[in-house]
PDB file of C-alpha atoms in Angstrom:
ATOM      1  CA  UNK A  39     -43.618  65.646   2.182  1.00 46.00           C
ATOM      2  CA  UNK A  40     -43.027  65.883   6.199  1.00 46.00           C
ATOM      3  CA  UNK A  41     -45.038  63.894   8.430  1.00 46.00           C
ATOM      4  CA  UNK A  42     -47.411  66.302  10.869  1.00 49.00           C
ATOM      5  CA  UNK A  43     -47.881  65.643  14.299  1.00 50.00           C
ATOM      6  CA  UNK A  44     -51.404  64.622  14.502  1.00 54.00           C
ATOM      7  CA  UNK A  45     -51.057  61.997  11.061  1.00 51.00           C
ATOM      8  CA  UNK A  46     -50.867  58.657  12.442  1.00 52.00           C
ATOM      9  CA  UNK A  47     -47.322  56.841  12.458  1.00 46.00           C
ATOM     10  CA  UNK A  48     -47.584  53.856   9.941  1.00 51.00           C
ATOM     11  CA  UNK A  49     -44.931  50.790   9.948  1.00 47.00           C
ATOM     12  CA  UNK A  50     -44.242  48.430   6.957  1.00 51.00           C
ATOM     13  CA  UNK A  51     -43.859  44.939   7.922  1.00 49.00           C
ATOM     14  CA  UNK A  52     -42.296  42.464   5.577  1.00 50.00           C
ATOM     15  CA  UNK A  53     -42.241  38.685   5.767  1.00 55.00           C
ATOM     16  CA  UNK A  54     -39.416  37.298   8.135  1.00 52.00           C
ATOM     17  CA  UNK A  55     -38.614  33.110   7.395  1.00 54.00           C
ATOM     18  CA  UNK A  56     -39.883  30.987   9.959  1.00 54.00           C
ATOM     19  CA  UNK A  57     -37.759  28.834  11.798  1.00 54.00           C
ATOM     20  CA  UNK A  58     -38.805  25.973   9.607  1.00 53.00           C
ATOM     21  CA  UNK A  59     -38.112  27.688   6.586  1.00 53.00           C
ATOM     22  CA  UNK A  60     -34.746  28.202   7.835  1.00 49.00           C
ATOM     23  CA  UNK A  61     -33.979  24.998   9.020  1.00 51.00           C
ATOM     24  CA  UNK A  62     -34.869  23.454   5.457  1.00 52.00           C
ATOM     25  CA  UNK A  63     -32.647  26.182   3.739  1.00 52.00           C
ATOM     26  CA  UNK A  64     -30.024  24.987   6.134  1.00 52.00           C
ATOM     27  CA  UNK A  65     -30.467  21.104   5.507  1.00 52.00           C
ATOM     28  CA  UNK A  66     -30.049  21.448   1.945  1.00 53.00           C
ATOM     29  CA  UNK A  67     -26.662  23.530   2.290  1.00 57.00           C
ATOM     30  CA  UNK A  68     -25.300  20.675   4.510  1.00 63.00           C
ATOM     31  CA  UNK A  69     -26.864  18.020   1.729  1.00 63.00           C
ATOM     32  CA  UNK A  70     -24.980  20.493  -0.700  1.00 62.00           C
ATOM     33  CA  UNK A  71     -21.344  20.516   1.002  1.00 62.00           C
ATOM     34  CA  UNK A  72     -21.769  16.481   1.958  1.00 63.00           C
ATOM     35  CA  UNK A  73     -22.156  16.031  -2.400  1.00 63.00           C
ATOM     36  CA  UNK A  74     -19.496  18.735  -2.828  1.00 63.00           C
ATOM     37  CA  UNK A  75     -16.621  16.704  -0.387  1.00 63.00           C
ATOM     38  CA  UNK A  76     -17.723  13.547  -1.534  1.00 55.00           C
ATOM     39  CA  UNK A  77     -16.937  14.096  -5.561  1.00 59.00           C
ATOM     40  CA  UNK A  78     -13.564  15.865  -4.554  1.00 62.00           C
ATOM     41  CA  UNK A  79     -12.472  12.730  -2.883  1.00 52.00           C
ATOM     42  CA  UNK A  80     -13.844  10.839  -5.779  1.00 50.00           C
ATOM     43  CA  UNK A  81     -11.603  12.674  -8.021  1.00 52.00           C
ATOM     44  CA  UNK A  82      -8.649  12.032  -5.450  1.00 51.00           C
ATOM     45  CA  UNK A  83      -9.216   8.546  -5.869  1.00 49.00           C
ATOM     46  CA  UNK A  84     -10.200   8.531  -9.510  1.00 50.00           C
ATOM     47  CA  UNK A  85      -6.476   7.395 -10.567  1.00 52.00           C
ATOM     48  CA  UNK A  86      -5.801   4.769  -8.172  1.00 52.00           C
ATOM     49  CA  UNK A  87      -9.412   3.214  -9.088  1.00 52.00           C
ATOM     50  CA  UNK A  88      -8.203   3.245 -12.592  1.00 48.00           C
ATOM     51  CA  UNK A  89      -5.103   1.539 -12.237  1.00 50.00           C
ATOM     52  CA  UNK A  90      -6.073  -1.171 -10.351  1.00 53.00           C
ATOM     53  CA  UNK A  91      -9.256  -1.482 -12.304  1.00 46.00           C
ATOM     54  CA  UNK A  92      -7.188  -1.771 -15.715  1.00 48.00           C
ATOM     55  CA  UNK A  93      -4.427  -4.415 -13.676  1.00 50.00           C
ATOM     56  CA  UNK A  94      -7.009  -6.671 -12.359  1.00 50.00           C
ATOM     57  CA  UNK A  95     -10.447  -6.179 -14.658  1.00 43.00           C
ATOM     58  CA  UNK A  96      -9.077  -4.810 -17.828  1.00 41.00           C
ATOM     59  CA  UNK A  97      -6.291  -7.357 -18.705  1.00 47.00           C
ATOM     60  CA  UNK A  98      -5.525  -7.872 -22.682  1.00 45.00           C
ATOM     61  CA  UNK A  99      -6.190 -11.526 -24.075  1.00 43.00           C
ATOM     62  CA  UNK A 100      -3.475 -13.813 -23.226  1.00 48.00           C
ATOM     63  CA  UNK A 101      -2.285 -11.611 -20.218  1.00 52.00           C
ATOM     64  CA  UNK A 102      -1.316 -13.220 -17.386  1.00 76.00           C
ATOM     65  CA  UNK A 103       0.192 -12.598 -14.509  1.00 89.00           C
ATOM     66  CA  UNK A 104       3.155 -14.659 -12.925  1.00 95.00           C
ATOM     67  CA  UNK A 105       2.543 -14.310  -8.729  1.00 95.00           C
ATOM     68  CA  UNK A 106      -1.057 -15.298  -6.981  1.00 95.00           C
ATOM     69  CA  UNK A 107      -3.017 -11.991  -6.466  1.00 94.00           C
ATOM     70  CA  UNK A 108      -4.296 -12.198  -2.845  1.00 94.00           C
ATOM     71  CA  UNK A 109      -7.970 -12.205  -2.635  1.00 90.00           C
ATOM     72  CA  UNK A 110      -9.302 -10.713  -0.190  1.00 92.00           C
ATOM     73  CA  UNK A 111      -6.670  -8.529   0.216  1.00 91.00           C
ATOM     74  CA  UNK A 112      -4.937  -7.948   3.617  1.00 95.00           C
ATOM     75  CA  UNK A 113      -4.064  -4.982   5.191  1.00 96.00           C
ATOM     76  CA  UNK A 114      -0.091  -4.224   6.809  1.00 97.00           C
ATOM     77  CA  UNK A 115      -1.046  -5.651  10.576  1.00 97.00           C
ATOM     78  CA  UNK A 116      -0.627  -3.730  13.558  1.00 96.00           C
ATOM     79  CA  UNK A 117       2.313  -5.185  15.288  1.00 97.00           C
ATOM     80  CA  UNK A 118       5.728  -4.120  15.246  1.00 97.00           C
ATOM     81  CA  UNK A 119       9.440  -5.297  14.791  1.00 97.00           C
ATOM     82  CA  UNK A 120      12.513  -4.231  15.608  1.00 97.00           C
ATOM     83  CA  UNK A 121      15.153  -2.825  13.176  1.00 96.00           C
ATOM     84  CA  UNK A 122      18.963  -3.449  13.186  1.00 93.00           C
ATOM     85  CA  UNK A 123      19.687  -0.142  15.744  1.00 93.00           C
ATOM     86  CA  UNK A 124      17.169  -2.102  18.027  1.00 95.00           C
ATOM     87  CA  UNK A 125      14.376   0.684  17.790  1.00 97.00           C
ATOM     88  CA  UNK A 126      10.568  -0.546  17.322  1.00 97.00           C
ATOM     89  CA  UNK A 127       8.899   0.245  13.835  1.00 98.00           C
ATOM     90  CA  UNK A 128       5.443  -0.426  13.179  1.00 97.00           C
ATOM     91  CA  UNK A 129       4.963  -2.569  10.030  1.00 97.00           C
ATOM     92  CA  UNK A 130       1.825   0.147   9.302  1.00 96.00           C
ATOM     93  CA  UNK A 131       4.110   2.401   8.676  1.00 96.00           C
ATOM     94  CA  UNK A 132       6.200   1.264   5.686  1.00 97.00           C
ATOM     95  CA  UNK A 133       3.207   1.742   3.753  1.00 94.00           C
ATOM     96  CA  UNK A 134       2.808   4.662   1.322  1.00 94.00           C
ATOM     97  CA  UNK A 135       5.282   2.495  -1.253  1.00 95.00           C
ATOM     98  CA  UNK A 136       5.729  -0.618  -2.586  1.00 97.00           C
ATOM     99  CA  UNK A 137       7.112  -3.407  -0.539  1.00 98.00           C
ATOM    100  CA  UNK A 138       8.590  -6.898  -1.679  1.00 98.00           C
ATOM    101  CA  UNK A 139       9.007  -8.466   1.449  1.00 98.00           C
ATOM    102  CA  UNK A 140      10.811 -11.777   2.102  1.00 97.00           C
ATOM    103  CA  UNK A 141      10.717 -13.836   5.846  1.00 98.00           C
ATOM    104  CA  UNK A 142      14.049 -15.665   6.889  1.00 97.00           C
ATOM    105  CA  UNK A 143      15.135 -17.064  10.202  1.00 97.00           C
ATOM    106  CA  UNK A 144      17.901 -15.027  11.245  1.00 96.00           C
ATOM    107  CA  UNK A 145      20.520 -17.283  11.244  1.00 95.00           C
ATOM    108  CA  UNK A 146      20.160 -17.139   7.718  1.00 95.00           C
ATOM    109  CA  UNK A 147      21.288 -20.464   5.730  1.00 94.00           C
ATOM    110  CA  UNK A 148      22.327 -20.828   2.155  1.00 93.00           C
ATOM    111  CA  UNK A 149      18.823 -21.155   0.329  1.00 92.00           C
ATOM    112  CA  UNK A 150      18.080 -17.815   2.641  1.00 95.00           C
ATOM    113  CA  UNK A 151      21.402 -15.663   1.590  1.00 94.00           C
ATOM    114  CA  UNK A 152      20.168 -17.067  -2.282  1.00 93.00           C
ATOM    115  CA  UNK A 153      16.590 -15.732  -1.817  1.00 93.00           C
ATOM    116  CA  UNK A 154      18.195 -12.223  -0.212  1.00 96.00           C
ATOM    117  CA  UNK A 155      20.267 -11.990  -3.403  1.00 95.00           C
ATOM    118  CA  UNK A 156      17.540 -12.563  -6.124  1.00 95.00           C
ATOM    119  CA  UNK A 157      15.288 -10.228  -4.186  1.00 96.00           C
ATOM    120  CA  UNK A 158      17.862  -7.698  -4.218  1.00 96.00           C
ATOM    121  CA  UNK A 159      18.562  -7.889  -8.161  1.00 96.00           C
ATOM    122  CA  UNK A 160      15.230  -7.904  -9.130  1.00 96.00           C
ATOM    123  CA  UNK A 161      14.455  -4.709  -7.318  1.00 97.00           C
ATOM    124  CA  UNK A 162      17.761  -4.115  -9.041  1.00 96.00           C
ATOM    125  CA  UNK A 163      16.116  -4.376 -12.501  1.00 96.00           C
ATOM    126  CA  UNK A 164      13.752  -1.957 -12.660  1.00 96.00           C
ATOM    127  CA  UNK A 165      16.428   0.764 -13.045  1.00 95.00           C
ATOM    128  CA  UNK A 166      14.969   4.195 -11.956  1.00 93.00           C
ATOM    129  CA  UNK A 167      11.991   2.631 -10.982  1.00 95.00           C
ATOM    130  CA  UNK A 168      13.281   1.356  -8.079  1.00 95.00           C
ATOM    131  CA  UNK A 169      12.739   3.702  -5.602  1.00 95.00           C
ATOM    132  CA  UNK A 170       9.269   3.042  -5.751  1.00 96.00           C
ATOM    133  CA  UNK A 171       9.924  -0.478  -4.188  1.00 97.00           C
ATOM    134  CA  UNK A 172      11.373  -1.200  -0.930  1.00 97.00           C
ATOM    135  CA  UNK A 173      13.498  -3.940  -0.547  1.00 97.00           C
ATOM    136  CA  UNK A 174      12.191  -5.913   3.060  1.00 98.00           C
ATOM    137  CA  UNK A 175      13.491  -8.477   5.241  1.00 98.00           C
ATOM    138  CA  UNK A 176      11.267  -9.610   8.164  1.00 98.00           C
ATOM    139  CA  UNK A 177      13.095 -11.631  10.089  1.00 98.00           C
ATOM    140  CA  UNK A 178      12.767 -14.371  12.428  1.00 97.00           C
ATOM    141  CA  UNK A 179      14.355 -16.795  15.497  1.00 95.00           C
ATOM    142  CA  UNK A 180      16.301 -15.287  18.257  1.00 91.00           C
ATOM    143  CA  UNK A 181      19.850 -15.539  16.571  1.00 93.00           C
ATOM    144  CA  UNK A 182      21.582 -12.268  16.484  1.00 92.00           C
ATOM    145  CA  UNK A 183      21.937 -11.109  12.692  1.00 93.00           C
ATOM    146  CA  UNK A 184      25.730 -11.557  11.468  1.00 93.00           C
ATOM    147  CA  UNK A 185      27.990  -8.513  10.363  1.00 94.00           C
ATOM    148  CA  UNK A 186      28.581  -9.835   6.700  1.00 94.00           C
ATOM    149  CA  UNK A 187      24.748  -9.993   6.686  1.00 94.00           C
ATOM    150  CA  UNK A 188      24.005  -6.614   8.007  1.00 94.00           C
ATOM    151  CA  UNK A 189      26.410  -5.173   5.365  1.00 95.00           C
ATOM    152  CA  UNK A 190      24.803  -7.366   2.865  1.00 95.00           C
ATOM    153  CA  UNK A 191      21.357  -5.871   3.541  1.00 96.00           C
ATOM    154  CA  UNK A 192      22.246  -2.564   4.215  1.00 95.00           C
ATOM    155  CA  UNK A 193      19.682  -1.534   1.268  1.00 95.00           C
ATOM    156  CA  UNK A 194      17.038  -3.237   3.019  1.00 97.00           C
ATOM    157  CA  UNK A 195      14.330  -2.355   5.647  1.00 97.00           C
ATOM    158  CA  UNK A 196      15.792  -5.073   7.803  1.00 98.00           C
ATOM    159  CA  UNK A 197      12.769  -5.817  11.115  1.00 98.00           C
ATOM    160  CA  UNK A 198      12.964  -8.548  13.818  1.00 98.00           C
ATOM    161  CA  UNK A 199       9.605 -10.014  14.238  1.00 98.00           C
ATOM    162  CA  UNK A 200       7.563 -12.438  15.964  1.00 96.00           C
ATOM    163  CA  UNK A 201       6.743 -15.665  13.993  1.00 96.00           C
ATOM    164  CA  UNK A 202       3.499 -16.140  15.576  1.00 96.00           C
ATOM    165  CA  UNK A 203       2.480 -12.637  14.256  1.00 96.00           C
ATOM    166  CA  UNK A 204       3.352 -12.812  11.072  1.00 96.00           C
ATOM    167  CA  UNK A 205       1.435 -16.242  10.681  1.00 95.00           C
ATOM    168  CA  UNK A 206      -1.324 -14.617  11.379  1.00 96.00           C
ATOM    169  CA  UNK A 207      -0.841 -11.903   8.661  1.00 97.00           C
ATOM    170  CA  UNK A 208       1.024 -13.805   5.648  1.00 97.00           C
ATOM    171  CA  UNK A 209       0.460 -17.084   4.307  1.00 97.00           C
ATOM    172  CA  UNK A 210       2.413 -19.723   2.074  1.00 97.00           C
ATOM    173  CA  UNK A 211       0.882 -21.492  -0.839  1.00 96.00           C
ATOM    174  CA  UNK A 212      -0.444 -24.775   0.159  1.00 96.00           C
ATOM    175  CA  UNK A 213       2.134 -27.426   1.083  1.00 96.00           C
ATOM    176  CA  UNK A 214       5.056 -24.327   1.171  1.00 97.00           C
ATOM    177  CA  UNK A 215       6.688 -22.841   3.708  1.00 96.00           C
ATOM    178  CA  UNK A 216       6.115 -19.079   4.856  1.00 96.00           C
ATOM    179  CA  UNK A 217      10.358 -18.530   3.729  1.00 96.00           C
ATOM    180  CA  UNK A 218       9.825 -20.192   0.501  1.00 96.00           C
ATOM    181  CA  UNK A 219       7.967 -17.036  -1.351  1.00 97.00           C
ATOM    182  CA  UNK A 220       8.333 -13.207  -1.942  1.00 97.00           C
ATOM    183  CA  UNK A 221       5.191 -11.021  -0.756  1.00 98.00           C
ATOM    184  CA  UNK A 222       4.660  -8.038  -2.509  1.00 97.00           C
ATOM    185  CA  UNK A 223       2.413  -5.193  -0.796  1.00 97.00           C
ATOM    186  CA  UNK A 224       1.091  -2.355  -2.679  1.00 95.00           C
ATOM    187  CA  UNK A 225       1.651   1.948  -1.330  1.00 95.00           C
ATOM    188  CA  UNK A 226      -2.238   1.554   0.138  1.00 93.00           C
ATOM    189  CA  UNK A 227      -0.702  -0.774   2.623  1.00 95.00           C
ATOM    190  CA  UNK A 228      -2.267  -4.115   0.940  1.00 96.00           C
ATOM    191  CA  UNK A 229      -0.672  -7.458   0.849  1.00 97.00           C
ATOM    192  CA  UNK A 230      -2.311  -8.263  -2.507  1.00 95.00           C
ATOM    193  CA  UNK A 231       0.704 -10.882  -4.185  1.00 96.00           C
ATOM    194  CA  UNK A 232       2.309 -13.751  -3.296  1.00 97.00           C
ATOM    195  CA  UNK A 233       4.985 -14.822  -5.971  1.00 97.00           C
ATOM    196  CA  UNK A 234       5.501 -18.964  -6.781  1.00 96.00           C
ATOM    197  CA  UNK A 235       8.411 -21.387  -5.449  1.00 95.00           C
ATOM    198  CA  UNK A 236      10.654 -21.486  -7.035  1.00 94.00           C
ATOM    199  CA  UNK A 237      11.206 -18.228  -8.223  1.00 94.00           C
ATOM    200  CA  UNK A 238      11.382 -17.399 -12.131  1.00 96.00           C
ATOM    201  CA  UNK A 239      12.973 -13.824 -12.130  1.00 95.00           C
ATOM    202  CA  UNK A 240      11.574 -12.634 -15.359  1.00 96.00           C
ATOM    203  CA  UNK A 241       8.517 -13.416 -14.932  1.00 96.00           C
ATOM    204  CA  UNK A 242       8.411 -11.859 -11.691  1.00 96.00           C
ATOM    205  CA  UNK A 243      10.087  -8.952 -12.769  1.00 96.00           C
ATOM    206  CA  UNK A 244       7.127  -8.652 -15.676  1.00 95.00           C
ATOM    207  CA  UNK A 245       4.870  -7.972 -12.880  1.00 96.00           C
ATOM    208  CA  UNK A 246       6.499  -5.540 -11.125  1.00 96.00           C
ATOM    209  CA  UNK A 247       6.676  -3.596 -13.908  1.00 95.00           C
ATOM    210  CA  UNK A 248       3.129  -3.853 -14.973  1.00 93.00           C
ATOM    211  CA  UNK A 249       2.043  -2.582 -11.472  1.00 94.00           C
ATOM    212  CA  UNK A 250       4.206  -0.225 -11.621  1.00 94.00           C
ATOM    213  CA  UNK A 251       3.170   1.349 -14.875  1.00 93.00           C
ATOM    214  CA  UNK A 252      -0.796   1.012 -13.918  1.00 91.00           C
ATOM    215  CA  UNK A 253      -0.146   2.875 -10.455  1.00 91.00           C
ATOM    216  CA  UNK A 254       2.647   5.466 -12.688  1.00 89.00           C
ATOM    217  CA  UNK A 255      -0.284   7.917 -11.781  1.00 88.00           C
ATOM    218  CA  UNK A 256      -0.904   7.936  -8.561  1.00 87.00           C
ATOM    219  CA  UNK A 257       2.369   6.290  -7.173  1.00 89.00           C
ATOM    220  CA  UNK A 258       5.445   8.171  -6.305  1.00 85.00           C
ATOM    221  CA  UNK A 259       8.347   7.026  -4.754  1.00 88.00           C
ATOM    222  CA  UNK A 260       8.910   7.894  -1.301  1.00 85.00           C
ATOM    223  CA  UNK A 261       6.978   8.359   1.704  1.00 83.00           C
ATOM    224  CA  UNK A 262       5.335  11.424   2.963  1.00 69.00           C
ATOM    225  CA  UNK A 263       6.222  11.210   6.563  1.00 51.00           C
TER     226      UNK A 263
END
């Protein structure tokens, strides 16, 4: 029916949220998103949890392994050295794969060229695995590096760096010297391994491929950037 002029003009009012109602509303979508982002990162890192939580926790009776795990772990450090072509690389940013590093003077003697080659051939052994591991050679001193032994490392990340900075990063085993081991850093950028002097190949070679497997999930070879 059609309102006449002389009936009063009525209004409905309904119930508008207060600001506090509001505000509450909005403090549990934030609480809601925070929850949300924080179990898809927990499923990111679900598989690299796993693998390092079956390497180092879960370990079958009578498993050992063959190089010193590195407790607490230590992080790639944030000086640089300086490749063959003389540019400056920052040793953070070989990270993102797996790194068996060795450290040498440059001049390089005989028990150095021997360590070069057995770090070579054991990368060598893990067939198709082995472009998951990088193959590095800090080196040391102020002696320019030879042409035979550029050629010779020519598979190798090959840096120039400061002795006094990486003393502060890697260590030697008790009464060894900083040239005497192979370091091996994991893709997160960890040192986490120090293998014995002398080295026994297999044995070392046993590890690498039990890392590999456990990180087979997570680990690919190459580096994004």
């Amino acid at each position: 029916m059609a309102q006449t002029p002389d009936e009063p003009l009525t209004l409905t009012v309904h119930n508008l949220p207060t600001p506090e109602g509001a505000g509450a509303a909005a403090a549990v979508d934030t609480r809601a998103g925070r929850w949300k982002m924080l179990l898809i990162l927990a499923v990111c890192a679900a598989p690299v949890i796993a693998s390092y939580f079956t390497y180092y926790v879960i370990r079958p009776e009578g498993r050992r392994n063959y190089g010193e795990l590195v407790n607490p772990q230590r992080t790639l450090p944030a000086f640089s050295g300086t490749d063959v072509q003389g540019r400056e690389v920052p040793l953070a940013s070989l990270k993102d794969q797996w790194l068996l590093i060795s450290v040498a003077d440059s001049a390089c003697n005989k028990a150095c060229e021997d360590h070069l080659y057995l770090q070579r051939q054991l990368r060598e052994t893990l067939g198709k695995e082995k472009g998951r591991l990088d193959w590095v050679w800090l080196r040391t001193g102020d002696v320019a590096l030879s042409e035979p032994l550029k050629q010779a490392t020519s598979a190798a990340t090959v840096l120039h760096v400061k002795a006094d900075d990486l003393a502060t990063w890697l260590q030697p085993a008790p009464g060894h010297r900083l040239e005497d081991h192979l370091y091996l850093v994991d893709p997160l950028g960890n040192w986490m391994m120090r293998f014995p002097s002398p080295l026994d190949p297999q044995k070392a070679k046993r590890d690498l491929d039990r890392l590999l497997r456990a990180s087979s999930s997570w680990d690919r070879e190459g580096r994004e950037h």
